Amino acid sequence: MPPFAKRSLGQNFLVDPNIIRKIASAINAQPDEKILEIGPGHGALTALLLQSGARLSAIELDSILAAKLKAQYARNQNFFLYEGDALKSSWQPFLPLSQIVGNLPYNIASQLILKFFQNSQMIHRAVFMVQKDFADRLFSEAGSKVYGIVSVYFQLYAKGKILLKIPPSVFRPRPKVDSALIELRPNKELPLPNGDLLLFHSLVRLAFNQRRKTLRNSLKRYYNAELADSFPWEKRPESLALEDFLKLFSLLKESIISDCELKPGELPPNLIF
Ligand code: SAM
């Protein structure tokens, strides 16, 4: 059993062999398949993934755990451990990937999934453990109470589902919330060119910043009377499906660009992925 866990690193280690086997079988790693594991920790999943003969890389931020895994698998030619921050470091050296997997540190799970979306054209599939509430938000549809920014981004980038619901009892220390194993499969083609993606994100964020307000209010900076008949401006963001956001974007794109003093294709500042 792990001696201690660092809360700041979201360390809730899997200790139930049954669940670990179920997760590994959902990942279904194949010999020579290229997989990246985020946050291998004490290596609960890592061990089973390596048994499959997959070519596994892993990124671990905790230097003690990273050193332990490096030593444990020093002779395994199929394993590469990178000690670093999976959020701050580029995934480019690991791409293309057949799968990216991990029991994600819950405090940064949403940012890691956004980063997965950003790299999704080079990754075939993701299998992640996240908080159950977060999974519900990710997969919710327009009109639902929990529909929000991540739900819209998700529809833009991927299809997915909950594979397993997982109780706190299989972790040490036990988290306070239920968890879910989710699968994400990137859309082959995105409905927007790459250069427009971050601009689209900023529009979605702006619309949801004031969730209770109508779009005419929350986007008043870009709204003008000429646009009145081209969109149902009295709606609230939580009732807009992806297609509605895309239409809104096509109407407002030029004014957002000129507002930020951006040239077409340039990215708005301060947008962190
Ligand atoms: N995979 C292990 C398991 O299932 O037992 C550990 C999962 S634990 C929820 C999350 C792991 O991610 C920890 O090992 C933690 O140290 C690591 N971690 C936290 N933040 C990280 C980051 N920014 N980059 C890489 N690893 C991180």
Tab-separated table of N, CA and C and ligand atoms in Angstrom, residues 8-15 37-46 59-62 65 84-87 102-108 112 171, ligand 1:
chain	number	residue	atom	x	y	z
A	8	SER	N	-1.753	17.860	-3.129
A	8	SER	CA	-1.556	18.904	-4.141
A	8	SER	C	-1.369	18.293	-5.535
A	9	LEU	N	-0.969	17.010	-5.589
A	9	LEU	CA	-0.772	16.353	-6.892
A	9	LEU	C	-1.958	15.443	-7.236
A	10	GLY	N	-3.045	15.599	-6.499
A	10	GLY	CA	-4.252	14.814	-6.798
A	10	GLY	C	-4.013	13.318	-6.684
A	11	GLN	N	-3.198	12.921	-5.705
A	11	GLN	CA	-2.829	11.492	-5.618
A	11	GLN	C	-3.883	10.662	-4.884
A	12	ASN	N	-4.667	9.939	-5.658
A	12	ASN	CA	-5.573	8.921	-5.126
A	12	ASN	C	-5.226	7.653	-5.890
A	13	PHE	N	-4.519	6.762	-5.216
A	13	PHE	CA	-3.979	5.601	-5.920
A	13	PHE	C	-4.989	4.462	-5.976
A	14	LEU	N	-5.010	3.776	-7.107
A	14	LEU	CA	-5.880	2.604	-7.251
A	14	LEU	C	-5.267	1.439	-6.485
A	15	VAL	N	-6.067	0.814	-5.614
A	15	VAL	CA	-5.524	-0.308	-4.844
A	15	VAL	C	-6.354	-1.582	-4.990
A	37	GLU	N	0.759	7.162	-20.790
A	37	GLU	CA	0.006	7.188	-19.530
A	37	GLU	C	0.342	8.475	-18.775
A	38	ILE	N	-0.707	9.182	-18.355
A	38	ILE	CA	-0.509	10.405	-17.558
A	38	ILE	C	-0.581	10.006	-16.087
A	39	GLY	N	0.420	10.389	-15.307
A	39	GLY	CA	0.403	10.155	-13.864
A	39	GLY	C	0.358	8.685	-13.487
A	40	PRO	N	1.420	7.915	-13.788
A	40	PRO	CA	1.408	6.482	-13.479
A	40	PRO	C	1.453	6.181	-11.975
A	41	GLY	N	1.896	7.153	-11.162
A	41	GLY	CA	1.899	6.965	-9.707
A	41	GLY	C	2.786	5.806	-9.294
A	42	HIS	N	2.210	4.850	-8.563
A	42	HIS	CA	2.972	3.671	-8.142
A	42	HIS	C	2.949	2.582	-9.209
A	43	GLY	N	2.300	2.849	-10.317
A	43	GLY	CA	2.379	1.913	-11.445
A	43	GLY	C	1.299	0.844	-11.469
A	44	ALA	N	0.173	1.097	-10.803
A	44	ALA	CA	-0.900	0.095	-10.750
A	44	ALA	C	-1.337	-0.332	-12.158
A	45	LEU	N	-1.589	0.660	-13.012
A	45	LEU	CA	-2.013	0.361	-14.393
A	45	LEU	C	-0.819	0.037	-15.276
A	46	THR	N	0.260	0.755	-15.007
A	46	THR	CA	1.478	0.627	-15.810
A	46	THR	C	1.884	-0.848	-15.951
A	59	ILE	N	4.190	10.076	-18.160
A	59	ILE	CA	4.649	11.368	-17.623
A	59	ILE	C	4.222	11.446	-16.164
A	60	GLU	N	5.200	11.571	-15.272
A	60	GLU	CA	4.890	11.647	-13.830
A	60	GLU	C	5.603	12.866	-13.243
A	61	LEU	N	4.850	13.661	-12.495
A	61	LEU	CA	5.403	14.900	-11.927
A	61	LEU	C	6.111	14.660	-10.594
A	62	ASP	N	5.678	13.673	-9.850
A	62	ASP	CA	6.259	13.411	-8.520
A	62	ASP	C	7.615	12.734	-8.694
A	65	LEU	N	8.100	9.193	-7.123
A	65	LEU	CA	7.415	8.117	-7.849
A	65	LEU	C	8.078	7.869	-9.202
A	84	GLY	N	8.035	14.977	-15.344
A	84	GLY	CA	7.677	16.352	-15.693
A	84	GLY	C	6.194	16.583	-15.522
A	85	ASP	N	5.774	17.753	-15.963
A	85	ASP	CA	4.389	18.180	-15.791
A	85	ASP	C	3.629	17.933	-17.102
A	86	ALA	N	2.637	17.053	-17.049
A	86	ALA	CA	1.909	16.676	-18.263
A	86	ALA	C	1.114	17.847	-18.833
A	87	LEU	N	0.865	18.847	-17.992
A	87	LEU	CA	0.100	20.004	-18.453
A	87	LEU	C	1.020	21.003	-19.154
A	102	GLY	N	-5.055	7.235	-18.361
A	102	GLY	CA	-4.602	7.613	-17.026
A	102	GLY	C	-5.735	7.817	-16.052
A	103	ASN	N	-5.403	7.557	-14.803
A	103	ASN	CA	-6.254	7.928	-13.679
A	103	ASN	C	-5.814	9.346	-13.350
A	104	LEU	N	-6.521	10.326	-13.887
A	104	LEU	CA	-6.017	11.702	-13.897
A	104	LEU	C	-6.059	12.340	-12.513
A	105	PRO	N	-5.052	13.195	-12.223
A	105	PRO	CA	-5.155	14.016	-11.012
A	105	PRO	C	-6.376	14.923	-11.167
A	106	TYR	N	-7.361	14.788	-10.277
A	106	TYR	CA	-8.653	15.431	-10.514
A	106	TYR	C	-8.581	16.957	-10.541
A	107	ASN	N	-7.583	17.514	-9.832
A	107	ASN	CA	-7.501	18.983	-9.810
A	107	ASN	C	-7.145	19.584	-11.169
A	108	ILE	N	-6.546	18.800	-12.055
A	108	ILE	CA	-6.195	19.356	-13.369
A	108	ILE	C	-6.803	18.532	-14.520
A	112	LEU	N	-6.242	18.897	-18.593
A	112	LEU	CA	-5.588	17.823	-19.352
A	112	LEU	C	-6.464	17.378	-20.520
A	171	PHE	N	-9.792	3.380	-4.020
A	171	PHE	CA	-8.603	4.245	-3.997
A	171	PHE	C	-8.052	4.364	-2.575
B	1	SAM	N1	-2.071	5.964	-11.959
B	1	SAM	C1	-1.942	5.871	-10.523
B	1	SAM	C2	-3.053	5.018	-9.973
B	1	SAM	O1	-4.069	4.887	-10.658
B	1	SAM	O2	-2.916	4.513	-8.856
B	1	SAM	C3	-1.958	7.263	-9.863
B	1	SAM	C4	-3.167	8.113	-10.157
B	1	SAM	S1	-3.246	9.597	-9.181
B	1	SAM	C5	-4.962	9.958	-9.286
B	1	SAM	C6	-2.593	10.868	-10.234
B	1	SAM	C7	-1.102	10.761	-10.562
B	1	SAM	O3	-0.750	11.874	-11.395
B	1	SAM	C8	-0.181	10.835	-9.357
B	1	SAM	O4	0.830	9.878	-9.491
B	1	SAM	C9	0.424	12.246	-9.424
B	1	SAM	O5	1.696	12.353	-8.843
B	1	SAM	C10	0.452	12.480	-10.921
B	1	SAM	N2	0.407	13.906	-11.312
B	1	SAM	C11	-0.186	14.939	-10.678
B	1	SAM	N3	-0.075	16.067	-11.386
B	1	SAM	C12	0.632	15.737	-12.505
B	1	SAM	C13	1.094	16.479	-13.634
B	1	SAM	N4	0.844	17.790	-13.757
B	1	SAM	N5	1.804	15.820	-14.586
B	1	SAM	C14	2.058	14.486	-14.473
B	1	SAM	N6	1.642	13.743	-13.428
B	1	SAM	C15	0.943	14.349	-12.461
